Amino acid sequence: MRDSDHYEPYEGPAGGWGSVQSLTKYALEEGHVLQNSAILAKQNKPDGFACVSCAWAKPADPHPAEFCENGAKATFWELTTKRAGPDFFAQHTATELQTWPDYDLEATGRLTHPMRFNHETDRYEPVSWGKAFAEIGRELSAIRADDPKKTVFYASGRASLETSYMYGLMARIYGNNNLPDSSNMCHESTSVALPKSIGVPVGTVRLDDFEKTDAIFFFGQNVGSNSPRMLHDLQKASKRGVPIVSFNPLRERGLERFTNPQSPIEMATGSETRISSEYYQVKAGGDIAAITGICKALLEMDAQAVEAGRQSLLDHAFLSEHTHGSSEFLDYVKSSDWDELERHSGLTSEALTRAATTYAKAERVIGVYGMGLTQHKLGVTTVRMLANLLFLRGNIGKDGAGICPVRGHSNVQGQRTVGISEKPELVPLDKLKALYHFEPPTETGYSTVDACGAIIRGEVSAFIGLGGNFLRAVPERELMEQAWPKMRLTVQIATKLNRGQLFNGEVAYLLPCLGRIEIDEQASGTQVVTMEDSTSCIHASRGFAKPASEHLLSEPRIVAEIAKATLPDAIHVPWSDWVDDYSKVRDAIEDTYPEIFENFNARMFTPGGFPKPLAARHREWNTENGKANFVVPEALSASFQTGTEPDVLRLITLRSNDQFNTTVYGYSDRFRGINGTRMVVLMNTLDMERLDIQNGEIVAMETKANDHVHRRMEGFEVVNYNIPSGCVGAYYPECNALIPLWQHADESKVPAAKSVPVRVVKMQAAMDQTAA
Ligand SMILES: Nc1nc2c(c(=O)[nH]1)N[C@H]1C(S)=C(S)[C@@H](COP(=O)(O)OP(=O)(O)OC[C@H]3O[C@@H](n4cnc5c(=O)[nH]c(N)nc54)[C@H](O)[C@@H]3O)O[C@H]1N2
Ligand SMILES: Nc1nc2c(c(=O)[nH]1)N[C@H]1C(S)=C(S)[C@@H](COP(=O)(O)OP(=O)(O)OC[C@H]3O[C@@H](n4cnc5c(=O)[nH]c(N)nc54)[C@H](O)[C@@H]3O)O[C@H]1N2
Ligand SMILES: [Mo]
């Protein structure tokens, strides 16, 4: 037996000196230190730019440095001095580049020229923008004439409201609703669950609620890595003595303790703030059972209180006036069995009773969550269970309380607001029809999973990617990579090279665009763009840096040029005027969505953003029955039923602290103590003993699925880790080859990336090699 070479437990807090050191390293590697430091001062400021990393709210009264380690990394990564220009592409074939790791591909730097792929030389070659748009337009028109549903318009959640509005409009005039979005792999479970529960598709919490809350319940979100600025809000709450109760299979450091790197005193004295006051290592997919257990304990305590003549612990007035289905839900909870709840959650009844006691003591509770809830078979139900829990004590629609999904990409929520959706019923088609004089398509388009299925079946002819790394982010990687080149046209609008761009249709383009931090000059002058954050506040963002190359075009311009070349019939859309002056796109957004975007151009610089109206915040329920709705869960486990086979484990695919989705910044997952490699599998001692697997051993993983696809990956180093037995952890996107496409959340179709049924398999050959 040998130890893992790549694991050493991390003892420090989140933030602190580690984050300063980590940043200095990136600043040096990516160049431009001084310029970038000046630019960082503008990050997330009312007159500055919105961070390109996470979607967490931007306060109206920002800190002098309103950024975090990972936000600053994202800035350095975009403003790098490295370039992947025509010389680079002349030297490397796509076949060669397919062997490079994700990190190496993006580390080549910013794309500089529009490129067309030449299948004969197996290389990207420079092309003029004019030729590129003309050919893309011809190809798209030909496909449209055959069947407009054969084209997919994907968007990753970074593009601005302006670009997104134009992109969605282009797809609809083209003739389809094939507008899958990264949200389909992410918070779509939220977008399906919350309208049914509370009548809005988004969270109800605003930043100031964190100042008024009495308790925070935190499910399946890794704040220290994925939304570190939120640690400021949590730290302040903790210092007020607010309990923070976390449910997560892993003991994530950011959820445990934090040293604010922006506080000189904390840095000098090394003082830390506890974040979680209670920490429950729930099993993957165990949250439905955990929440049922909390509710059960609450009911037991309530019965005792009432019997003793004390006040009830439930908010009966709220339940009767505002909700539907409470008695069915309470009956369900009462009839649930503690043994079953313990088995499915992996938590004891004592632990769940402790959490319930904290819940019962607090007048105002916020429920926060992330991918740990949404990326499961019953992801939609799990989100609704959290709403159920909040309903019991009237914790929606009052100050200091509410539900808080922490969104992913910096404008992913906003893209949905302005029409990027495969679901036409969510878009004001009548308005679009009146404004632009066309017949909008009414058939539901492809979600991400549906688009993948159609690509695998050979039913898609063209794929346009507005940002992102679709092929690397989706499940079923091997089938997808085989099917992808069979498309006629693939176009990627991007800032950096990634693996998805190395698999190409017969005609393929790589179109480089400005990043959000860069100055965007158009005919009317320097432009600003807008986005919506996780708390539904809408902000302007102004670029400050010199563009990476003089050949870059802005995203609105690229979308407009493709639209003009493809849709000669769209004579009522002023594409060119919009590009000349983005404020005119904002006027169009306002005309289309007057309730949300009233006075848009005037309000976009409001410090902290201007809020989107949210009926649920005022206890108005825009649901079918006009009530907030309880749900009775269909099962206690949110995961796929893996049967009784003990060797089938639930694989949780994880993000490290050194990546943004498929963008790998480096190989240091500092808080988890994993360094130098991403090919690890985190395993519990009991599972290792049962399967006779040693720490540091190199193993394979195979998916347990009753279909005919053999999904296997080799070369994972086992790290003996504090993770519930029956669960293993490994990194996304490396593991996506193991996720069956059909293994997604019911209703929302979010790939079930947090519990893939796998077997960990010994690799005899590899072991012998290690021993030798
Ligand atoms: N630096 C950085 N920031 C990011 C991103 C990034 O990659 N890097 N990605 C952005 C995007 S697009 C998104 S969507 C968000 C993602 O941010 P998160 O929502 O935090 O997503 P993950 O890191 O995938 O997983 C969240 C946590 O869920 C836990 N978990 C897994 N399974 C379960 C379960 O069954 N129950 C519970 N209770 N917990 C579980 C995991 O241990 C992990 O801590 O972050 C955004 N911000
Ligand atoms: N197994 C597993 N799979 C997952 C997840 C998981 O937790 N586990 N998470 C899912 C989630 S939550 C998400 S959101 C998806 C992410 O899926 P995507 O959003 O498709 O992927 P990203 O990795 O964010 O995309 C990175 C690329 O975006 C491009 N880019 C960066 N900035 C810009 C810009 O300003 N403009 C343009 N045009 N391009 C830009 C760069 O070329 C970069 O290579 O992955 C999903 N897949
Ligand atoms: Mo996401």
PDB file of C-alpha atoms in Angstrom, residues 11-184:
ATOM      1  CA  GLU A  11      -6.011  22.866   7.771  1.00  0.00           C
ATOM      2  CA  GLY A  12      -6.584  26.555   7.009  1.00  0.00           C
ATOM      3  CA  PRO A  13      -9.803  28.510   6.551  1.00  0.00           C
ATOM      4  CA  ALA A  14     -11.331  29.592   3.263  1.00  0.00           C
ATOM      5  CA  GLY A  15      -9.962  32.973   2.171  1.00  0.00           C
ATOM      6  CA  GLY A  16      -6.923  34.001   4.226  1.00  0.00           C
ATOM      7  CA  TRP A  17      -3.332  34.066   2.989  1.00  0.00           C
ATOM      8  CA  GLY A  18      -3.854  31.011   0.805  1.00  0.00           C
ATOM      9  CA  SER A  19      -6.151  32.972  -1.424  1.00  0.00           C
ATOM     10  CA  VAL A  20      -3.731  35.896  -1.666  1.00  0.00           C
ATOM     11  CA  GLN A  21      -0.883  33.550  -2.631  1.00  0.00           C
ATOM     12  CA  SER A  22      -3.039  31.763  -5.133  1.00  0.00           C
ATOM     13  CA  LEU A  23      -3.944  35.080  -6.760  1.00  0.00           C
ATOM     14  CA  THR A  24      -0.415  36.375  -6.943  1.00  0.00           C
ATOM     15  CA  LYS A  25       0.540  33.220  -8.811  1.00  0.00           C
ATOM     16  CA  TYR A  26      -2.183  33.798 -11.427  1.00  0.00           C
ATOM     17  CA  ALA A  27      -1.400  37.480 -11.801  1.00  0.00           C
ATOM     18  CA  LEU A  28       2.211  36.621 -12.585  1.00  0.00           C
ATOM     19  CA  GLU A  29       1.409  33.769 -14.925  1.00  0.00           C
ATOM     20  CA  GLU A  30      -1.125  35.690 -16.975  1.00  0.00           C
ATOM     21  CA  GLY A  31       0.953  38.900 -17.182  1.00  0.00           C
ATOM     22  CA  HIS A  32      -0.121  42.564 -16.968  1.00  0.00           C
ATOM     23  CA  VAL A  33      -0.055  42.694 -13.184  1.00  0.00           C
ATOM     24  CA  LEU A  34      -0.356  46.424 -12.736  1.00  0.00           C
ATOM     25  CA  GLN A  35      -3.000  47.010 -15.339  1.00  0.00           C
ATOM     26  CA  ASN A  36      -4.992  44.106 -13.992  1.00  0.00           C
ATOM     27  CA  SER A  37      -4.796  45.338 -10.431  1.00  0.00           C
ATOM     28  CA  ALA A  38      -6.247  48.668 -11.511  1.00  0.00           C
ATOM     29  CA  ILE A  39      -8.958  46.803 -13.359  1.00  0.00           C
ATOM     30  CA  LEU A  40      -9.769  44.653 -10.333  1.00  0.00           C
ATOM     31  CA  ALA A  41     -10.685  47.851  -8.499  1.00  0.00           C
ATOM     32  CA  LYS A  42     -13.564  48.234 -10.978  1.00  0.00           C
ATOM     33  CA  GLN A  43     -14.853  44.714 -10.474  1.00  0.00           C
ATOM     34  CA  ASN A  44     -18.489  44.567  -9.311  1.00  0.00           C
ATOM     35  CA  LYS A  45     -18.688  48.341  -8.782  1.00  0.00           C
ATOM     36  CA  PRO A  46     -21.725  50.374  -9.783  1.00  0.00           C
ATOM     37  CA  ASP A  47     -19.747  52.111 -12.566  1.00  0.00           C
ATOM     38  CA  GLY A  48     -17.455  49.147 -13.202  1.00  0.00           C
ATOM     39  CA  PHE A  49     -17.839  45.726 -14.738  1.00  0.00           C
ATOM     40  CA  ALA A  50     -19.757  42.713 -13.511  1.00  0.00           C
ATOM     41  CA  CYS A  51     -17.442  39.853 -12.672  1.00  0.00           C
ATOM     42  CA  VAL A  52     -17.347  37.162 -15.353  1.00  0.00           C
ATOM     43  CA  SER A  53     -17.247  34.423 -12.713  1.00  0.00           C
ATOM     44  CA  CYS A  54     -20.298  33.777 -10.528  1.00  0.00           C
ATOM     45  CA  ALA A  55     -23.738  35.379 -10.387  1.00  0.00           C
ATOM     46  CA  TRP A  56     -23.714  36.407  -6.726  1.00  0.00           C
ATOM     47  CA  ALA A  57     -25.301  39.802  -6.007  1.00  0.00           C
ATOM     48  CA  LYS A  58     -23.253  42.981  -6.253  1.00  0.00           C
ATOM     49  CA  PRO A  59     -23.812  45.208  -3.217  1.00  0.00           C
ATOM     50  CA  ALA A  60     -24.850  48.859  -3.575  1.00  0.00           C
ATOM     51  CA  ASP A  61     -22.058  49.892  -1.165  1.00  0.00           C
ATOM     52  CA  PRO A  62     -19.214  47.668  -2.314  1.00  0.00           C
ATOM     53  CA  HIS A  63     -15.983  46.912  -0.457  1.00  0.00           C
ATOM     54  CA  PRO A  64     -12.961  48.777  -1.876  1.00  0.00           C
ATOM     55  CA  ALA A  65     -12.054  45.442  -3.445  1.00  0.00           C
ATOM     56  CA  GLU A  66     -15.329  43.764  -4.285  1.00  0.00           C
ATOM     57  CA  PHE A  67     -13.888  40.568  -5.698  1.00  0.00           C
ATOM     58  CA  CYS A  68     -12.805  37.171  -4.474  1.00  0.00           C
ATOM     59  CA  GLU A  69      -9.960  34.819  -5.264  1.00  0.00           C
ATOM     60  CA  ASN A  70     -11.903  33.051  -7.978  1.00  0.00           C
ATOM     61  CA  GLY A  71     -13.431  36.190  -9.449  1.00  0.00           C
ATOM     62  CA  ALA A  72      -9.965  37.682  -9.742  1.00  0.00           C
ATOM     63  CA  LYS A  73      -8.696  34.471 -11.346  1.00  0.00           C
ATOM     64  CA  ALA A  74     -11.481  34.742 -13.901  1.00  0.00           C
ATOM     65  CA  THR A  75     -10.440  38.322 -14.621  1.00  0.00           C
ATOM     66  CA  PHE A  76      -6.765  37.393 -15.047  1.00  0.00           C
ATOM     67  CA  TRP A  77      -7.773  34.453 -17.228  1.00  0.00           C
ATOM     68  CA  GLU A  78      -9.731  36.730 -19.572  1.00  0.00           C
ATOM     69  CA  LEU A  79      -7.076  39.482 -19.606  1.00  0.00           C
ATOM     70  CA  THR A  80      -4.105  37.190 -20.071  1.00  0.00           C
ATOM     71  CA  THR A  81      -1.303  38.457 -22.303  1.00  0.00           C
ATOM     72  CA  LYS A  82      -1.077  35.043 -24.001  1.00  0.00           C
ATOM     73  CA  ARG A  83      -2.574  34.628 -27.459  1.00  0.00           C
ATOM     74  CA  ALA A  84      -3.730  31.686 -29.576  1.00  0.00           C
ATOM     75  CA  GLY A  85      -3.452  33.259 -33.013  1.00  0.00           C
ATOM     76  CA  PRO A  86      -3.021  31.937 -36.567  1.00  0.00           C
ATOM     77  CA  ASP A  87       0.613  30.908 -35.871  1.00  0.00           C
ATOM     78  CA  PHE A  88      -0.469  28.670 -33.062  1.00  0.00           C
ATOM     79  CA  PHE A  89      -3.139  27.010 -35.169  1.00  0.00           C
ATOM     80  CA  ALA A  90      -0.728  26.552 -38.083  1.00  0.00           C
ATOM     81  CA  GLN A  91       1.495  24.489 -35.804  1.00  0.00           C
ATOM     82  CA  HIS A  92      -1.109  22.125 -34.340  1.00  0.00           C
ATOM     83  CA  THR A  93      -3.662  19.819 -35.907  1.00  0.00           C
ATOM     84  CA  ALA A  94      -7.036  19.312 -34.262  1.00  0.00           C
ATOM     85  CA  THR A  95      -6.202  15.635 -33.840  1.00  0.00           C
ATOM     86  CA  GLU A  96      -3.120  16.585 -31.852  1.00  0.00           C
ATOM     87  CA  LEU A  97      -4.944  19.188 -29.791  1.00  0.00           C
ATOM     88  CA  GLN A  98      -7.611  16.642 -28.877  1.00  0.00           C
ATOM     89  CA  THR A  99      -4.936  14.927 -26.793  1.00  0.00           C
ATOM     90  CA  TRP A 100      -4.250  18.091 -24.751  1.00  0.00           C
ATOM     91  CA  PRO A 101      -5.810  18.537 -21.315  1.00  0.00           C
ATOM     92  CA  ASP A 102      -8.470  21.237 -20.855  1.00  0.00           C
ATOM     93  CA  TYR A 103      -5.986  23.342 -18.923  1.00  0.00           C
ATOM     94  CA  ASP A 104      -3.391  23.374 -21.701  1.00  0.00           C
ATOM     95  CA  LEU A 105      -5.917  24.259 -24.372  1.00  0.00           C
ATOM     96  CA  GLU A 106      -7.258  27.344 -22.611  1.00  0.00           C
ATOM     97  CA  ALA A 107      -3.846  28.321 -21.306  1.00  0.00           C
ATOM     98  CA  THR A 108      -2.781  29.078 -24.875  1.00  0.00           C
ATOM     99  CA  GLY A 109      -4.494  32.416 -24.304  1.00  0.00           C
ATOM    100  CA  ARG A 110      -7.073  34.511 -26.073  1.00  0.00           C
ATOM    101  CA  LEU A 111      -8.266  33.765 -29.588  1.00  0.00           C
ATOM    102  CA  THR A 112      -7.350  36.592 -31.929  1.00  0.00           C
ATOM    103  CA  HIS A 113      -8.684  35.910 -35.427  1.00  0.00           C
ATOM    104  CA  PRO A 114     -11.793  34.405 -36.983  1.00  0.00           C
ATOM    105  CA  MET A 115     -10.826  30.895 -38.065  1.00  0.00           C
ATOM    106  CA  ARG A 116     -12.309  28.360 -40.452  1.00  0.00           C
ATOM    107  CA  PHE A 117     -11.547  24.677 -40.058  1.00  0.00           C
ATOM    108  CA  ASN A 118      -9.853  22.936 -42.987  1.00  0.00           C
ATOM    109  CA  HIS A 119     -10.501  19.185 -42.859  1.00  0.00           C
ATOM    110  CA  GLU A 120      -7.747  18.493 -45.367  1.00  0.00           C
ATOM    111  CA  THR A 121      -4.997  20.022 -43.285  1.00  0.00           C
ATOM    112  CA  ASP A 122      -6.826  19.178 -40.040  1.00  0.00           C
ATOM    113  CA  ARG A 123      -6.178  22.735 -38.898  1.00  0.00           C
ATOM    114  CA  TYR A 124      -7.952  25.992 -38.229  1.00  0.00           C
ATOM    115  CA  GLU A 125      -6.994  28.690 -40.751  1.00  0.00           C
ATOM    116  CA  PRO A 126      -7.626  32.437 -40.609  1.00  0.00           C
ATOM    117  CA  VAL A 127     -10.525  33.799 -42.620  1.00  0.00           C
ATOM    118  CA  SER A 128     -12.003  37.263 -42.996  1.00  0.00           C
ATOM    119  CA  TRP A 129     -15.112  38.120 -41.016  1.00  0.00           C
ATOM    120  CA  GLY A 130     -16.931  38.934 -44.252  1.00  0.00           C
ATOM    121  CA  LYS A 131     -16.304  35.493 -45.755  1.00  0.00           C
ATOM    122  CA  ALA A 132     -17.162  33.802 -42.487  1.00  0.00           C
ATOM    123  CA  PHE A 133     -20.539  35.504 -42.121  1.00  0.00           C
ATOM    124  CA  ALA A 134     -21.391  34.984 -45.790  1.00  0.00           C
ATOM    125  CA  GLU A 135     -20.726  31.248 -45.651  1.00  0.00           C
ATOM    126  CA  ILE A 136     -22.429  30.761 -42.283  1.00  0.00           C
ATOM    127  CA  GLY A 137     -25.435  32.650 -43.647  1.00  0.00           C
ATOM    128  CA  ARG A 138     -25.563  30.490 -46.790  1.00  0.00           C
ATOM    129  CA  GLU A 139     -25.283  27.274 -44.821  1.00  0.00           C
ATOM    130  CA  LEU A 140     -27.882  28.270 -42.239  1.00  0.00           C
ATOM    131  CA  SER A 141     -30.277  29.443 -44.957  1.00  0.00           C
ATOM    132  CA  ALA A 142     -30.001  26.143 -46.802  1.00  0.00           C
ATOM    133  CA  ILE A 143     -30.746  24.186 -43.631  1.00  0.00           C
ATOM    134  CA  ARG A 144     -33.611  26.529 -42.829  1.00  0.00           C
ATOM    135  CA  ALA A 145     -35.120  25.943 -46.257  1.00  0.00           C
ATOM    136  CA  ASP A 146     -34.956  22.191 -45.622  1.00  0.00           C
ATOM    137  CA  ASP A 147     -36.129  22.221 -41.959  1.00  0.00           C
ATOM    138  CA  PRO A 148     -35.394  25.044 -39.518  1.00  0.00           C
ATOM    139  CA  LYS A 149     -35.654  22.621 -36.582  1.00  0.00           C
ATOM    140  CA  LYS A 150     -32.348  21.063 -37.620  1.00  0.00           C
ATOM    141  CA  THR A 151     -30.354  23.963 -36.194  1.00  0.00           C
ATOM    142  CA  VAL A 152     -29.493  24.358 -32.495  1.00  0.00           C
ATOM    143  CA  PHE A 153     -28.688  27.727 -30.915  1.00  0.00           C
ATOM    144  CA  TYR A 154     -26.891  27.009 -27.626  1.00  0.00           C
ATOM    145  CA  ALA A 155     -25.985  29.702 -25.102  1.00  0.00           C
ATOM    146  CA  SER A 156     -23.668  29.480 -22.117  1.00  0.00           C
ATOM    147  CA  GLY A 157     -24.906  31.823 -19.381  1.00  0.00           C
ATOM    148  CA  ARG A 158     -22.309  34.556 -19.694  1.00  0.00           C
ATOM    149  CA  ALA A 159     -23.559  36.634 -22.627  1.00  0.00           C
ATOM    150  CA  SER A 160     -25.265  39.923 -21.756  1.00  0.00           C
ATOM    151  CA  LEU A 161     -28.994  40.639 -21.760  1.00  0.00           C
ATOM    152  CA  GLU A 162     -28.527  42.564 -25.003  1.00  0.00           C
ATOM    153  CA  THR A 163     -26.761  39.711 -26.830  1.00  0.00           C
ATOM    154  CA  SER A 164     -29.144  37.136 -25.401  1.00  0.00           C
ATOM    155  CA  TYR A 165     -32.232  39.031 -26.509  1.00  0.00           C
ATOM    156  CA  MET A 166     -30.870  39.317 -30.042  1.00  0.00           C
ATOM    157  CA  TYR A 167     -29.832  35.664 -30.102  1.00  0.00           C
ATOM    158  CA  GLY A 168     -33.225  34.380 -28.986  1.00  0.00           C
ATOM    159  CA  LEU A 169     -34.951  36.593 -31.528  1.00  0.00           C
ATOM    160  CA  MET A 170     -32.654  35.326 -34.281  1.00  0.00           C
ATOM    161  CA  ALA A 171     -33.523  31.686 -33.453  1.00  0.00           C
ATOM    162  CA  ARG A 172     -37.256  32.387 -33.453  1.00  0.00           C
ATOM    163  CA  ILE A 173     -37.232  34.246 -36.747  1.00  0.00           C
ATOM    164  CA  TYR A 174     -35.111  31.423 -38.136  1.00  0.00           C
ATOM    165  CA  GLY A 175     -37.968  29.147 -37.150  1.00  0.00           C
ATOM    166  CA  ASN A 176     -37.327  27.214 -33.955  1.00  0.00           C
ATOM    167  CA  ASN A 177     -37.161  27.349 -30.169  1.00  0.00           C
ATOM    168  CA  ASN A 178     -33.988  25.261 -30.092  1.00  0.00           C
ATOM    169  CA  LEU A 179     -32.397  27.497 -27.468  1.00  0.00           C
ATOM    170  CA  PRO A 180     -30.781  25.193 -24.930  1.00  0.00           C
ATOM    171  CA  ASP A 181     -28.770  27.033 -22.314  1.00  0.00           C
ATOM    172  CA  SER A 182     -26.190  26.054 -19.724  1.00  0.00           C
ATOM    173  CA  SER A 183     -29.059  26.456 -17.282  1.00  0.00           C
ATOM    174  CA  ASN A 184     -30.425  23.182 -18.667  1.00  0.00           C
TER     175      ASN A 184
END
